[in-house]
Amino acid sequence: MGFDIQSDYSHCMMAAEYIKSRIGIKPDMGIILGSGIGPLADMIEVESTIDYTDIPYFPQTTVSSHKGRLILGTLEGVKVVCMQGRFHFYEGYSYEQLAMPVRVLSLLGVKVMFLTNAAGGVNLAYKPGDIMIIADHLNLMGVNPVRGQYYSEFGERFYDVQNLYNESLRKIARKCAKRSDLTVHEGTYMFFPGPNFETPAEIRAARMLGADAVGMSTVPEALTAGHIGLPVIAFSVITNYAAGMSKEPLSDDEVRVIADSISHEFSAYVKDVICTMNEVYGTEQYKKYREQ
Ligand code: HPA
C-alpha cells in the first residue's frame, strides 16, 4: 500500500484533477464516515462513485469495516462528496499523510467538512448508543497533520483552532438533537493512536484531562480542515464504555453491533442536521461560494 503518499500541493492536485475528470457535480460538503457508520452513505442520491484504488496517489483503506470509495451525489439537497472509508494513523500512515484526503476534497471545492466516528464513552453519563457532538479535542500525540513543509495553498503556517468544531454548526446540531430519538451530548474527543483500545489507566487519565470520549480518528482530518479554513462539524457514535468501565471485552465487533443498532436513528439525525445546515447556515455560505 502507498506509504509514499504525499500531502503536498502537486500530489493533491493530481488526485483532485483525476476525480474532477470523472464527476459531473461540484461538491459543497465533504463527508467522512467512521467504522460501522458507513450505511449513512446509502442516503446519498448517487451521481458517481470512484474507488480509492483508481485515484492517483490516494491512500488505500486497509480496514475490513471501511469500504474504500468516494461517493458523489446529493444529500438533502446538498452536493456532497463522501469518503466511505477513512485512513488512520494505526494503519501505518503518518499524521502528515493523513492530511491528503481532506486537502483533496478541499480542492474539489468543498466548503464544510462533516465527520463521524465510533468512539468509546469516557464520561460516566454516556451510554453505548448515545451520540456526542464534538465540541473540542485533546491531541496529546505531539504531532499535527500539517507539520512539515509549508504549502501556502492550504493555509497559514500558524493557525487558530479555538473554533475548529464550528460553533454555528454545533448550534444547529444541538437544535436537531432536541427532535431526535437519540441521546445527544456535546463534549471533548480525545485522540488515541490505536490499534489497541486504551488501557484502563489511560481512560482514567483521559477523564481527568477532560475527555468525554476516545477514538482513533477524526482529529487529523479536523486539524487539516481547520488549517484550510473549512468549518468542521463532527459526531461520535458512542459504541462502548471505554476501557475499565465495564466487564465486557472491547472489540471491533461490539463497536459495529452498536453502530448498526442505531444507524437508522443516526441517519435520520444526520439528515436533519444537514438539511438544517443548508437552510440556516449553508445557504448563505454556499451561495457566497457559488457566486464566486
Ligand atoms: N477506544 C478507541 N476507539 C474506539 C473505541 C474505544 O473505546 N470505541 C470505538 N472506537
Short mmCIF file of N, CA and C in Angstrom, two decimals, residues 92-256:
data_model
loop_
_atom_site.label_atom_id
_atom_site.label_comp_id
_atom_site.label_asym_id
_atom_site.label_seq_id
_atom_site.Cartn_x
_atom_site.Cartn_y
_atom_site.Cartn_z
N GLY A 92 -0.55 2.75 9.73
CA GLY A 92 0.84 2.97 9.34
C GLY A 92 1.04 4.29 8.62
N TYR A 93 -0.05 4.97 8.30
CA TYR A 93 0.10 6.30 7.70
C TYR A 93 0.65 7.25 8.74
N SER A 94 1.45 8.18 8.28
CA SER A 94 1.92 9.21 9.21
C SER A 94 0.80 10.25 9.37
N TYR A 95 0.90 11.02 10.41
CA TYR A 95 -0.06 12.11 10.60
C TYR A 95 -0.07 13.03 9.36
N GLU A 96 1.11 13.28 8.82
CA GLU A 96 1.22 14.18 7.67
C GLU A 96 0.49 13.60 6.46
N GLN A 97 0.60 12.27 6.28
CA GLN A 97 -0.09 11.65 5.14
C GLN A 97 -1.60 11.72 5.30
N LEU A 98 -2.05 11.75 6.55
CA LEU A 98 -3.49 11.79 6.80
C LEU A 98 -4.11 13.12 6.37
N ALA A 99 -3.26 14.10 6.05
CA ALA A 99 -3.78 15.39 5.57
C ALA A 99 -4.30 15.28 4.14
N MET A 100 -3.78 14.28 3.40
CA MET A 100 -4.05 14.31 1.96
C MET A 100 -5.53 14.27 1.58
N PRO A 101 -6.31 13.31 2.08
CA PRO A 101 -7.71 13.24 1.60
C PRO A 101 -8.49 14.54 1.82
N VAL A 102 -8.32 15.15 2.97
CA VAL A 102 -9.08 16.39 3.23
C VAL A 102 -8.61 17.51 2.29
N ARG A 103 -7.31 17.54 2.05
CA ARG A 103 -6.81 18.55 1.10
C ARG A 103 -7.38 18.31 -0.30
N VAL A 104 -7.47 17.05 -0.68
CA VAL A 104 -8.02 16.73 -2.00
C VAL A 104 -9.50 17.16 -2.06
N LEU A 105 -10.25 16.85 -1.01
CA LEU A 105 -11.67 17.26 -1.00
C LEU A 105 -11.78 18.78 -1.09
N SER A 106 -10.87 19.48 -0.43
CA SER A 106 -10.94 20.95 -0.48
C SER A 106 -10.67 21.44 -1.90
N LEU A 107 -9.79 20.73 -2.61
CA LEU A 107 -9.50 21.13 -3.99
C LEU A 107 -10.68 20.84 -4.92
N LEU A 108 -11.56 19.95 -4.50
CA LEU A 108 -12.79 19.70 -5.28
C LEU A 108 -13.79 20.82 -5.05
N GLY A 109 -13.55 21.62 -4.02
CA GLY A 109 -14.40 22.79 -3.78
C GLY A 109 -15.28 22.71 -2.55
N VAL A 110 -15.08 21.68 -1.69
CA VAL A 110 -15.99 21.60 -0.55
C VAL A 110 -15.75 22.79 0.39
N LYS A 111 -16.82 23.22 1.03
CA LYS A 111 -16.76 24.40 1.89
C LYS A 111 -17.00 24.07 3.35
N VAL A 112 -17.31 22.82 3.63
CA VAL A 112 -17.56 22.42 5.01
C VAL A 112 -17.26 20.92 5.11
N MET A 113 -16.72 20.51 6.27
CA MET A 113 -16.40 19.09 6.47
C MET A 113 -17.30 18.50 7.55
N PHE A 114 -17.86 17.36 7.23
CA PHE A 114 -18.78 16.66 8.12
C PHE A 114 -18.13 15.32 8.47
N LEU A 115 -17.79 15.11 9.73
CA LEU A 115 -17.03 13.92 10.12
C LEU A 115 -17.82 13.09 11.13
N THR A 116 -17.71 11.77 11.00
CA THR A 116 -18.31 10.91 12.02
C THR A 116 -17.28 9.86 12.46
N ASN A 117 -17.45 9.37 13.67
CA ASN A 117 -16.59 8.27 14.12
C ASN A 117 -17.33 7.43 15.15
N ALA A 118 -16.75 6.27 15.41
CA ALA A 118 -17.19 5.45 16.54
C ALA A 118 -16.22 5.74 17.67
N ALA A 119 -16.72 5.82 18.89
CA ALA A 119 -15.84 6.20 20.00
C ALA A 119 -16.25 5.49 21.27
N GLY A 120 -15.31 5.38 22.18
CA GLY A 120 -15.61 4.84 23.50
C GLY A 120 -16.05 5.96 24.42
N GLY A 121 -17.07 5.71 25.20
CA GLY A 121 -17.56 6.73 26.13
C GLY A 121 -16.71 6.76 27.39
N VAL A 122 -16.21 7.92 27.73
CA VAL A 122 -15.38 8.10 28.92
C VAL A 122 -16.20 8.80 30.01
N ASN A 123 -17.00 9.73 29.59
CA ASN A 123 -17.89 10.44 30.52
C ASN A 123 -18.84 9.43 31.16
N LEU A 124 -18.95 9.49 32.47
CA LEU A 124 -19.74 8.48 33.20
C LEU A 124 -21.23 8.54 32.84
N ALA A 125 -21.63 9.66 32.28
CA ALA A 125 -23.05 9.80 31.93
C ALA A 125 -23.35 9.25 30.52
N TYR A 126 -22.32 8.91 29.76
CA TYR A 126 -22.55 8.45 28.38
C TYR A 126 -22.81 6.94 28.34
N LYS A 127 -23.72 6.55 27.44
CA LYS A 127 -24.03 5.12 27.27
C LYS A 127 -23.82 4.71 25.82
N PRO A 128 -23.52 3.43 25.61
CA PRO A 128 -23.44 2.97 24.21
C PRO A 128 -24.75 3.26 23.49
N GLY A 129 -24.63 3.78 22.29
CA GLY A 129 -25.81 4.16 21.52
C GLY A 129 -26.09 5.66 21.59
N ASP A 130 -25.40 6.37 22.48
CA ASP A 130 -25.53 7.83 22.53
C ASP A 130 -24.67 8.46 21.42
N ILE A 131 -24.95 9.71 21.18
CA ILE A 131 -24.17 10.48 20.20
C ILE A 131 -23.49 11.62 20.93
N MET A 132 -22.30 11.98 20.49
CA MET A 132 -21.63 13.17 21.04
C MET A 132 -21.27 14.11 19.88
N ILE A 133 -21.75 15.33 19.98
CA ILE A 133 -21.30 16.37 19.06
C ILE A 133 -19.91 16.75 19.56
N ILE A 134 -18.92 16.72 18.72
CA ILE A 134 -17.56 17.06 19.19
C ILE A 134 -17.44 18.58 19.28
N ALA A 135 -17.15 19.03 20.50
CA ALA A 135 -17.02 20.47 20.72
C ALA A 135 -15.54 20.88 20.71
N ASP A 136 -14.69 19.91 21.04
CA ASP A 136 -13.26 20.22 21.14
C ASP A 136 -12.52 18.88 21.18
N HIS A 137 -11.21 18.94 21.07
CA HIS A 137 -10.47 17.68 21.17
C HIS A 137 -9.21 17.83 21.99
N LEU A 138 -8.70 16.68 22.41
CA LEU A 138 -7.39 16.59 23.04
C LEU A 138 -6.51 15.77 22.11
N ASN A 139 -5.43 16.37 21.68
CA ASN A 139 -4.49 15.68 20.80
C ASN A 139 -3.13 15.75 21.48
N LEU A 140 -2.83 14.75 22.26
CA LEU A 140 -1.56 14.79 23.01
C LEU A 140 -0.52 13.91 22.34
N MET A 141 -0.65 13.77 21.02
CA MET A 141 0.27 12.92 20.27
C MET A 141 1.58 13.63 19.95
N GLY A 142 1.60 14.92 20.14
CA GLY A 142 2.81 15.67 19.80
C GLY A 142 3.00 15.84 18.31
N VAL A 143 1.95 15.62 17.54
CA VAL A 143 2.06 15.73 16.09
C VAL A 143 0.85 16.47 15.52
N ASN A 144 1.02 16.89 14.27
CA ASN A 144 -0.04 17.61 13.59
C ASN A 144 0.03 17.24 12.11
N PRO A 145 -1.11 17.05 11.44
CA PRO A 145 -1.07 16.63 10.04
C PRO A 145 -0.45 17.65 9.10
N VAL A 146 -0.44 18.92 9.49
CA VAL A 146 0.11 19.92 8.57
C VAL A 146 1.53 20.34 8.98
N ARG A 147 2.11 19.55 9.85
CA ARG A 147 3.52 19.74 10.21
C ARG A 147 4.37 19.48 8.96
N GLY A 148 5.55 20.08 8.94
CA GLY A 148 6.45 19.79 7.82
C GLY A 148 6.44 20.91 6.83
N GLN A 149 6.81 20.55 5.59
CA GLN A 149 6.93 21.60 4.57
C GLN A 149 5.64 22.39 4.48
N TYR A 150 5.77 23.69 4.34
CA TYR A 150 4.61 24.56 4.37
C TYR A 150 4.12 24.84 2.94
N TYR A 151 2.83 24.58 2.70
CA TYR A 151 2.22 24.88 1.40
C TYR A 151 1.19 25.98 1.63
N SER A 152 1.50 27.16 1.12
CA SER A 152 0.62 28.30 1.43
C SER A 152 -0.77 28.10 0.83
N GLU A 153 -0.87 27.22 -0.20
CA GLU A 153 -2.18 26.98 -0.83
C GLU A 153 -3.17 26.40 0.17
N PHE A 154 -2.65 25.77 1.22
CA PHE A 154 -3.54 25.08 2.15
C PHE A 154 -3.71 25.80 3.48
N GLY A 155 -3.24 27.01 3.59
CA GLY A 155 -3.49 27.73 4.85
C GLY A 155 -2.23 28.42 5.37
N GLU A 156 -2.43 29.07 6.52
CA GLU A 156 -1.32 29.82 7.14
C GLU A 156 -0.38 28.85 7.87
N ARG A 157 0.84 29.26 8.09
CA ARG A 157 1.77 28.41 8.84
C ARG A 157 1.24 28.11 10.26
N PHE A 158 0.84 29.18 10.94
CA PHE A 158 0.28 29.01 12.28
C PHE A 158 -1.22 29.29 12.20
N TYR A 159 -1.99 28.50 12.92
CA TYR A 159 -3.44 28.71 12.77
C TYR A 159 -4.20 28.50 14.06
N ASP A 160 -5.32 29.21 14.12
CA ASP A 160 -6.15 29.25 15.33
C ASP A 160 -7.17 28.10 15.26
N VAL A 161 -7.26 27.33 16.34
CA VAL A 161 -8.22 26.22 16.33
C VAL A 161 -9.27 26.35 17.44
N GLN A 162 -9.46 27.57 17.91
CA GLN A 162 -10.42 27.75 19.01
C GLN A 162 -11.85 27.44 18.58
N ASN A 163 -12.11 27.64 17.28
CA ASN A 163 -13.46 27.37 16.77
C ASN A 163 -13.40 26.26 15.70
N LEU A 164 -12.47 25.31 15.94
CA LEU A 164 -12.26 24.24 14.95
C LEU A 164 -13.57 23.50 14.68
N TYR A 165 -14.24 23.12 15.76
CA TYR A 165 -15.56 22.47 15.63
C TYR A 165 -16.57 23.60 15.70
N ASN A 166 -16.94 24.04 14.53
CA ASN A 166 -17.61 25.32 14.34
C ASN A 166 -18.85 25.51 15.22
N GLU A 167 -18.84 26.59 15.96
CA GLU A 167 -19.92 26.84 16.94
C GLU A 167 -21.28 26.99 16.25
N SER A 168 -21.32 27.67 15.11
CA SER A 168 -22.64 27.85 14.44
C SER A 168 -23.21 26.51 14.01
N LEU A 169 -22.33 25.64 13.53
CA LEU A 169 -22.80 24.31 13.10
C LEU A 169 -23.20 23.47 14.31
N ARG A 170 -22.46 23.60 15.38
CA ARG A 170 -22.82 22.84 16.59
C ARG A 170 -24.17 23.29 17.13
N LYS A 171 -24.43 24.56 16.99
CA LYS A 171 -25.72 25.08 17.46
C LYS A 171 -26.85 24.40 16.69
N ILE A 172 -26.65 24.24 15.40
CA ILE A 172 -27.66 23.55 14.58
C ILE A 172 -27.79 22.10 15.04
N ALA A 173 -26.65 21.46 15.30
CA ALA A 173 -26.67 20.05 15.72
C ALA A 173 -27.41 19.91 17.06
N ARG A 174 -27.21 20.89 17.94
CA ARG A 174 -27.91 20.85 19.24
C ARG A 174 -29.41 21.00 19.04
N LYS A 175 -29.78 21.91 18.14
CA LYS A 175 -31.19 22.15 17.87
C LYS A 175 -31.84 20.87 17.33
N CYS A 176 -31.16 20.21 16.38
CA CYS A 176 -31.72 18.99 15.78
C CYS A 176 -31.78 17.86 16.82
N ALA A 177 -30.86 17.89 17.79
CA ALA A 177 -30.82 16.83 18.81
C ALA A 177 -32.13 16.80 19.58
N LYS A 178 -32.72 17.98 19.76
CA LYS A 178 -33.95 18.05 20.56
C LYS A 178 -35.09 17.27 19.92
N ARG A 179 -35.06 17.17 18.60
CA ARG A 179 -36.16 16.42 17.94
C ARG A 179 -35.72 15.05 17.47
N SER A 180 -34.57 14.59 17.96
CA SER A 180 -34.08 13.26 17.59
C SER A 180 -34.46 12.25 18.67
N ASP A 181 -34.54 10.97 18.27
CA ASP A 181 -34.82 9.92 19.25
C ASP A 181 -33.57 9.52 20.03
N LEU A 182 -32.44 10.08 19.65
CA LEU A 182 -31.18 9.69 20.28
C LEU A 182 -30.85 10.61 21.45
N THR A 183 -30.00 10.10 22.34
CA THR A 183 -29.46 10.97 23.39
C THR A 183 -28.20 11.60 22.82
N VAL A 184 -28.21 12.91 22.70
CA VAL A 184 -27.09 13.60 22.07
C VAL A 184 -26.39 14.48 23.11
N HIS A 185 -25.11 14.24 23.31
CA HIS A 185 -24.30 15.05 24.21
C HIS A 185 -23.40 15.96 23.37
N GLU A 186 -22.70 16.81 24.06
CA GLU A 186 -21.68 17.61 23.39
C GLU A 186 -20.43 17.52 24.26
N GLY A 187 -19.29 17.21 23.70
CA GLY A 187 -18.14 17.03 24.56
C GLY A 187 -16.82 16.99 23.83
N THR A 188 -15.81 16.59 24.59
CA THR A 188 -14.42 16.61 24.10
C THR A 188 -13.97 15.20 23.71
N TYR A 189 -13.42 15.11 22.52
CA TYR A 189 -12.94 13.83 21.97
C TYR A 189 -11.44 13.78 22.13
N MET A 190 -10.96 12.67 22.65
CA MET A 190 -9.50 12.55 22.80
C MET A 190 -8.98 11.51 21.82
N PHE A 191 -7.97 11.92 21.10
CA PHE A 191 -7.36 11.03 20.10
C PHE A 191 -6.37 10.08 20.75
N PHE A 192 -6.54 8.79 20.46
CA PHE A 192 -5.53 7.78 20.82
C PHE A 192 -5.09 7.10 19.53
N PRO A 193 -3.81 6.69 19.49
CA PRO A 193 -3.29 6.21 18.20
C PRO A 193 -3.77 4.82 17.79
N GLY A 194 -4.16 3.96 18.75
CA GLY A 194 -4.53 2.60 18.41
C GLY A 194 -3.30 1.84 17.88
N PRO A 195 -3.44 0.63 17.35
CA PRO A 195 -4.71 -0.07 17.20
C PRO A 195 -5.22 -0.74 18.47
N ASN A 196 -4.48 -0.71 19.56
CA ASN A 196 -5.08 -1.26 20.78
C ASN A 196 -6.13 -0.29 21.30
N PHE A 197 -7.20 -0.84 21.86
CA PHE A 197 -8.08 0.01 22.65
C PHE A 197 -7.25 0.45 23.86
N GLU A 198 -7.66 1.51 24.51
CA GLU A 198 -6.83 2.11 25.55
C GLU A 198 -6.75 1.20 26.78
N THR A 199 -5.82 1.50 27.65
CA THR A 199 -5.75 0.80 28.94
C THR A 199 -6.71 1.50 29.91
N PRO A 200 -7.14 0.79 30.96
CA PRO A 200 -7.98 1.46 31.96
C PRO A 200 -7.29 2.70 32.55
N ALA A 201 -5.97 2.63 32.75
CA ALA A 201 -5.26 3.78 33.31
C ALA A 201 -5.30 4.97 32.35
N GLU A 202 -5.17 4.68 31.06
CA GLU A 202 -5.24 5.77 30.08
C GLU A 202 -6.63 6.42 30.09
N ILE A 203 -7.64 5.59 30.27
CA ILE A 203 -9.01 6.15 30.30
C ILE A 203 -9.21 6.99 31.56
N ARG A 204 -8.69 6.53 32.68
CA ARG A 204 -8.81 7.35 33.91
C ARG A 204 -8.10 8.69 33.71
N ALA A 205 -6.92 8.62 33.07
CA ALA A 205 -6.16 9.86 32.81
C ALA A 205 -6.95 10.76 31.85
N ALA A 206 -7.52 10.14 30.81
CA ALA A 206 -8.28 10.91 29.81
C ALA A 206 -9.43 11.66 30.49
N ARG A 207 -10.11 10.95 31.41
CA ARG A 207 -11.25 11.58 32.10
C ARG A 207 -10.77 12.76 32.94
N MET A 208 -9.64 12.56 33.61
CA MET A 208 -9.11 13.66 34.44
C MET A 208 -8.73 14.87 33.58
N LEU A 209 -8.31 14.58 32.37
CA LEU A 209 -7.90 15.67 31.47
C LEU A 209 -9.10 16.38 30.84
N GLY A 210 -10.26 15.76 30.97
CA GLY A 210 -11.46 16.42 30.43
C GLY A 210 -12.05 15.74 29.20
N ALA A 211 -11.56 14.53 28.88
CA ALA A 211 -12.12 13.83 27.72
C ALA A 211 -13.48 13.24 28.07
N ASP A 212 -14.39 13.30 27.10
CA ASP A 212 -15.70 12.66 27.25
C ASP A 212 -15.80 11.39 26.41
N ALA A 213 -14.98 11.32 25.37
CA ALA A 213 -14.99 10.14 24.50
C ALA A 213 -13.59 9.97 23.92
N VAL A 214 -13.27 8.73 23.54
CA VAL A 214 -11.93 8.47 22.97
C VAL A 214 -12.08 7.71 21.65
N GLY A 215 -11.15 7.96 20.76
CA GLY A 215 -11.17 7.25 19.49
C GLY A 215 -9.87 7.43 18.73
N MET A 216 -9.83 6.77 17.56
CA MET A 216 -8.57 6.68 16.81
C MET A 216 -8.63 7.41 15.47
N SER A 217 -9.51 8.39 15.37
CA SER A 217 -9.62 9.07 14.06
C SER A 217 -9.99 10.53 14.26
N THR A 218 -10.46 11.14 13.19
CA THR A 218 -11.14 12.44 13.17
C THR A 218 -10.23 13.65 13.45
N VAL A 219 -9.36 13.53 14.48
CA VAL A 219 -8.54 14.69 14.84
C VAL A 219 -7.59 15.09 13.69
N PRO A 220 -6.91 14.15 13.04
CA PRO A 220 -6.06 14.58 11.91
C PRO A 220 -6.86 15.27 10.81
N GLU A 221 -8.05 14.75 10.53
CA GLU A 221 -8.87 15.35 9.46
C GLU A 221 -9.38 16.73 9.88
N ALA A 222 -9.81 16.83 11.13
CA ALA A 222 -10.32 18.13 11.60
C ALA A 222 -9.20 19.17 11.59
N LEU A 223 -8.01 18.78 12.02
CA LEU A 223 -6.89 19.74 12.05
C LEU A 223 -6.49 20.16 10.63
N THR A 224 -6.61 19.24 9.68
CA THR A 224 -6.29 19.59 8.29
C THR A 224 -7.34 20.55 7.73
N ALA A 225 -8.60 20.24 8.01
CA ALA A 225 -9.69 21.10 7.52
C ALA A 225 -9.58 22.49 8.14
N GLY A 226 -9.29 22.52 9.44
CA GLY A 226 -9.18 23.80 10.14
C GLY A 226 -8.05 24.65 9.56
N HIS A 227 -6.99 24.00 9.14
CA HIS A 227 -5.85 24.71 8.54
C HIS A 227 -6.28 25.40 7.25
N ILE A 228 -7.08 24.66 6.47
CA ILE A 228 -7.55 25.20 5.19
C ILE A 228 -8.59 26.29 5.42
N GLY A 229 -9.19 26.29 6.60
CA GLY A 229 -10.24 27.27 6.90
C GLY A 229 -11.64 26.72 6.69
N LEU A 230 -11.74 25.39 6.55
CA LEU A 230 -13.07 24.79 6.37
C LEU A 230 -13.73 24.59 7.72
N PRO A 231 -14.97 25.04 7.88
CA PRO A 231 -15.68 24.73 9.12
C PRO A 231 -15.90 23.23 9.24
N VAL A 232 -15.82 22.72 10.47
CA VAL A 232 -15.96 21.29 10.73
C VAL A 232 -17.14 21.06 11.66
N ILE A 233 -17.95 20.04 11.33
CA ILE A 233 -18.93 19.52 12.29
C ILE A 233 -18.64 18.03 12.42
N ALA A 234 -18.54 17.55 13.66
CA ALA A 234 -18.12 16.16 13.85
C ALA A 234 -18.95 15.50 14.94
N PHE A 235 -19.23 14.22 14.73
CA PHE A 235 -20.05 13.44 15.68
C PHE A 235 -19.36 12.14 16.03
N SER A 236 -19.42 11.79 17.31
CA SER A 236 -19.01 10.45 17.74
C SER A 236 -20.26 9.65 18.04
N VAL A 237 -20.27 8.42 17.52
CA VAL A 237 -21.27 7.46 17.97
C VAL A 237 -20.60 6.69 19.12
N ILE A 238 -21.18 6.79 20.29
CA ILE A 238 -20.60 6.08 21.45
C ILE A 238 -20.98 4.61 21.32
N THR A 239 -19.98 3.80 21.04
CA THR A 239 -20.28 2.38 20.75
C THR A 239 -20.00 1.47 21.95
N ASN A 240 -19.31 1.99 22.95
CA ASN A 240 -18.94 1.13 24.09
C ASN A 240 -18.51 2.02 25.26
N TYR A 241 -18.57 1.42 26.45
CA TYR A 241 -17.93 2.06 27.59
C TYR A 241 -16.43 1.92 27.38
N ALA A 242 -15.67 2.96 27.62
CA ALA A 242 -14.22 2.90 27.39
C ALA A 242 -13.58 1.91 28.38
N ALA A 243 -12.33 1.60 28.12
CA ALA A 243 -11.62 0.55 28.87
C ALA A 243 -11.72 0.75 30.38
N GLY A 244 -11.96 -0.35 31.07
CA GLY A 244 -12.00 -0.30 32.53
C GLY A 244 -13.36 0.07 33.09
N MET A 245 -14.31 0.41 32.20
CA MET A 245 -15.60 0.90 32.69
C MET A 245 -16.67 -0.20 32.67
N SER A 246 -16.40 -1.31 32.02
CA SER A 246 -17.36 -2.40 32.04
C SER A 246 -16.60 -3.72 31.98
N LYS A 247 -17.30 -4.80 32.25
CA LYS A 247 -16.62 -6.10 32.25
C LYS A 247 -16.48 -6.67 30.84
N GLU A 248 -17.21 -6.06 29.90
CA GLU A 248 -17.19 -6.58 28.53
C GLU A 248 -15.82 -6.37 27.90
N PRO A 249 -15.30 -7.36 27.18
CA PRO A 249 -14.07 -7.12 26.44
C PRO A 249 -14.34 -6.12 25.30
N LEU A 250 -13.33 -5.36 24.95
CA LEU A 250 -13.52 -4.38 23.86
C LEU A 250 -13.18 -5.05 22.54
N SER A 251 -14.05 -4.84 21.56
CA SER A 251 -13.78 -5.44 20.25
C SER A 251 -14.44 -4.62 19.16
N ASP A 252 -13.87 -4.77 17.97
CA ASP A 252 -14.42 -4.07 16.81
C ASP A 252 -15.83 -4.58 16.50
N ASP A 253 -16.07 -5.87 16.82
CA ASP A 253 -17.41 -6.43 16.58
C ASP A 253 -18.45 -5.69 17.40
N GLU A 254 -18.12 -5.46 18.69
CA GLU A 254 -19.05 -4.75 19.57
C GLU A 254 -19.31 -3.34 19.02
N VAL A 255 -18.23 -2.70 18.56
CA VAL A 255 -18.34 -1.36 18.00
C VAL A 255 -19.35 -1.37 16.86
N ARG A 256 -19.20 -2.37 15.99
CA ARG A 256 -20.07 -2.43 14.81
C ARG A 256 -21.52 -2.76 15.16
#
